[in-house]
Amino acid sequence: MKTALKVFFVALVVIIIGGVFMVKGCLSAINSTEADTKAFFQSVIDEGSQVAYDKTSDYFKEATTFEDFDAFVQSSGVLDYVDFQSTGYEVSTYDGVATKTINGTMMFNDGTSIDMYCDWVQVGEEWKVLGFGGTVVE
């Protein structure tokens, strides 16, 4: 009886420790994606449209030419980006491809803000921009 009880407690400890590492890994991936969202939009300002476009996924590039992306950057106010604050996320898998949607608010120098989302797709060990969009907060 004592041996069975010991095995039970050891198994319970292993499950708890494994669960903690899984949760930590999931949360760090989500947090890094929020940081990556901020970094992506900041790279448009710091490094230019071409460098930011090069950081996007192949899926994004199939749907959006560089010329269209650059026209969006020049006309959308992204160059006046100040900050992005996440309000939540969704994780999903479709046909074996992992994606995340980071929801949040993008703030600009002039005080306006946009409720937006940024979709990410996992490519190997990296997360790359899949798409983004939003609506102006009035």
CSV table of C-alpha atoms in Angstrom, one decimal:
chain,number,residue,atom,x,y,z
A,1,MET,CA,0.0,0.0,0.0
A,2,LYS,CA,2.8,2.4,0.9
A,3,THR,CA,4.5,1.8,-2.4
A,4,ALA,CA,1.4,2.4,-4.4
A,5,LEU,CA,0.9,5.7,-2.5
A,6,LYS,CA,4.5,6.8,-3.2
A,7,VAL,CA,4.0,6.0,-6.9
A,8,PHE,CA,0.8,8.0,-6.9
A,9,PHE,CA,2.4,11.0,-5.3
A,10,VAL,CA,5.5,10.9,-7.6
A,11,ALA,CA,3.2,10.7,-10.6
A,12,LEU,CA,1.1,13.6,-9.2
A,13,VAL,CA,4.3,15.7,-8.8
A,14,VAL,CA,5.5,14.9,-12.3
A,15,ILE,CA,2.1,15.9,-13.7
A,16,ILE,CA,2.0,19.2,-11.8
A,17,ILE,CA,5.6,20.1,-12.8
A,18,GLY,CA,4.9,19.2,-16.4
A,19,GLY,CA,1.7,21.3,-16.4
A,20,VAL,CA,3.6,24.3,-15.0
A,21,PHE,CA,6.2,24.0,-17.8
A,22,MET,CA,3.5,23.7,-20.4
A,23,VAL,CA,1.6,26.7,-19.1
A,24,LYS,CA,4.9,28.7,-18.8
A,25,GLY,CA,5.8,27.8,-22.4
A,26,CYS,CA,2.3,28.8,-23.7
A,27,LEU,CA,2.4,32.1,-21.9
A,28,SER,CA,5.9,32.9,-23.0
A,29,ALA,CA,4.9,32.2,-26.6
A,30,ILE,CA,1.9,34.5,-26.3
A,31,ASN,CA,3.9,37.2,-24.5
A,32,SER,CA,6.6,37.0,-27.1
A,33,THR,CA,4.0,37.3,-29.8
A,34,GLU,CA,2.7,40.5,-28.2
A,35,ALA,CA,6.3,41.8,-28.1
A,36,ASP,CA,6.7,40.7,-31.7
A,37,THR,CA,3.6,42.6,-32.7
A,38,LYS,CA,5.0,45.8,-31.1
A,39,ALA,CA,8.4,45.1,-32.7
A,40,PHE,CA,6.9,44.5,-36.2
A,41,PHE,CA,5.1,47.8,-36.3
A,42,GLN,CA,8.1,49.6,-34.8
A,43,SER,CA,10.3,48.0,-37.5
A,44,VAL,CA,8.2,49.8,-40.1
A,45,ILE,CA,9.3,53.1,-38.6
A,46,ASP,CA,12.8,52.2,-37.8
A,47,GLU,CA,13.8,50.0,-40.7
A,48,GLY,CA,11.3,50.8,-43.4
A,49,SER,CA,8.6,49.0,-45.3
A,50,GLN,CA,10.8,46.6,-47.2
A,51,VAL,CA,12.4,45.2,-44.0
A,52,ALA,CA,9.1,44.9,-42.3
A,53,TYR,CA,7.6,43.2,-45.3
A,54,ASP,CA,10.5,40.8,-45.4
A,55,LYS,CA,9.6,39.7,-41.9
A,56,THR,CA,6.1,38.6,-42.8
A,57,SER,CA,5.0,35.1,-43.6
A,58,ASP,CA,4.9,33.6,-47.1
A,59,TYR,CA,1.1,33.5,-46.7
A,60,PHE,CA,1.1,37.3,-46.2
A,61,LYS,CA,3.3,37.8,-49.2
A,62,GLU,CA,1.0,35.6,-51.4
A,63,ALA,CA,-1.9,37.8,-50.5
A,64,THR,CA,-0.2,41.2,-50.4
A,65,THR,CA,2.4,42.6,-52.8
A,66,PHE,CA,5.2,44.8,-51.4
A,67,GLU,CA,3.8,47.8,-53.4
A,68,ASP,CA,0.4,47.3,-51.7
A,69,PHE,CA,2.0,47.0,-48.2
A,70,ASP,CA,4.1,50.1,-48.8
A,71,ALA,CA,1.1,52.1,-50.0
A,72,PHE,CA,-0.8,51.0,-46.8
A,73,VAL,CA,2.2,52.1,-44.6
A,74,GLN,CA,2.4,55.5,-46.3
A,75,SER,CA,-1.3,56.2,-46.1
A,76,SER,CA,-2.5,54.5,-42.9
A,77,GLY,CA,-0.7,56.4,-40.1
A,78,VAL,CA,1.4,53.4,-39.1
A,79,LEU,CA,4.4,55.7,-39.3
A,80,ASP,CA,2.9,57.6,-36.3
A,81,TYR,CA,2.6,54.4,-34.3
A,82,VAL,CA,3.3,54.8,-30.6
A,83,ASP,CA,2.3,51.6,-28.8
A,84,PHE,CA,0.3,48.4,-29.0
A,85,GLN,CA,-1.4,46.9,-25.9
A,86,SER,CA,-2.8,43.4,-26.1
A,87,THR,CA,-6.3,42.7,-24.7
A,88,GLY,CA,-6.3,39.0,-25.4
A,89,TYR,CA,-5.5,36.2,-27.8
A,90,GLU,CA,-6.8,33.1,-29.5
A,91,VAL,CA,-4.7,30.1,-30.6
A,92,SER,CA,-5.8,27.6,-33.2
A,93,THR,CA,-4.5,24.9,-35.5
A,94,TYR,CA,-5.8,24.3,-39.0
A,95,ASP,CA,-4.5,21.5,-41.2
A,96,GLY,CA,-1.5,21.2,-38.8
A,97,VAL,CA,-0.6,24.9,-39.0
A,98,ALA,CA,-0.6,26.8,-35.7
A,99,THR,CA,-1.9,30.4,-35.7
A,100,LYS,CA,-2.5,33.0,-33.1
A,101,THR,CA,-4.6,36.1,-33.1
A,102,ILE,CA,-3.4,38.9,-30.8
A,103,ASN,CA,-6.2,41.4,-30.1
A,104,GLY,CA,-5.4,44.8,-28.8
A,105,THR,CA,-5.3,48.6,-29.2
A,106,MET,CA,-2.8,50.4,-31.3
A,107,MET,CA,-2.1,54.0,-30.2
A,108,PHE,CA,-0.8,56.9,-32.4
A,109,ASN,CA,1.0,60.2,-31.7
A,110,ASP,CA,-2.1,62.2,-32.4
A,111,GLY,CA,-4.1,60.5,-29.7
A,112,THR,CA,-6.2,58.3,-31.9
A,113,SER,CA,-6.3,54.6,-31.4
A,114,ILE,CA,-7.4,51.5,-33.4
A,115,ASP,CA,-8.9,48.3,-32.0
A,116,MET,CA,-7.0,45.8,-34.0
A,117,TYR,CA,-5.9,42.3,-34.4
A,118,CYS,CA,-2.6,40.8,-35.6
A,119,ASP,CA,-2.6,37.2,-36.9
A,120,TRP,CA,0.5,35.2,-36.6
A,121,VAL,CA,1.5,31.8,-38.1
A,122,GLN,CA,4.1,29.5,-36.8
A,123,VAL,CA,6.9,28.8,-39.3
A,124,GLY,CA,9.3,26.3,-37.8
A,125,GLU,CA,10.2,27.8,-34.4
A,126,GLU,CA,9.3,31.4,-35.4
A,127,TRP,CA,6.0,33.3,-35.5
A,128,LYS,CA,5.5,35.4,-38.6
A,129,VAL,CA,2.9,38.0,-39.5
A,130,LEU,CA,-0.1,36.4,-41.3
A,131,GLY,CA,-2.3,39.5,-41.4
A,132,PHE,CA,-3.7,42.4,-39.4
A,133,GLY,CA,-6.6,44.8,-39.4
A,134,GLY,CA,-8.7,47.0,-37.2
A,135,THR,CA,-11.2,49.8,-36.8
A,136,VAL,CA,-10.6,53.4,-35.5
A,137,VAL,CA,-11.9,54.0,-32.0
A,138,GLU,CA,-14.1,57.0,-31.9
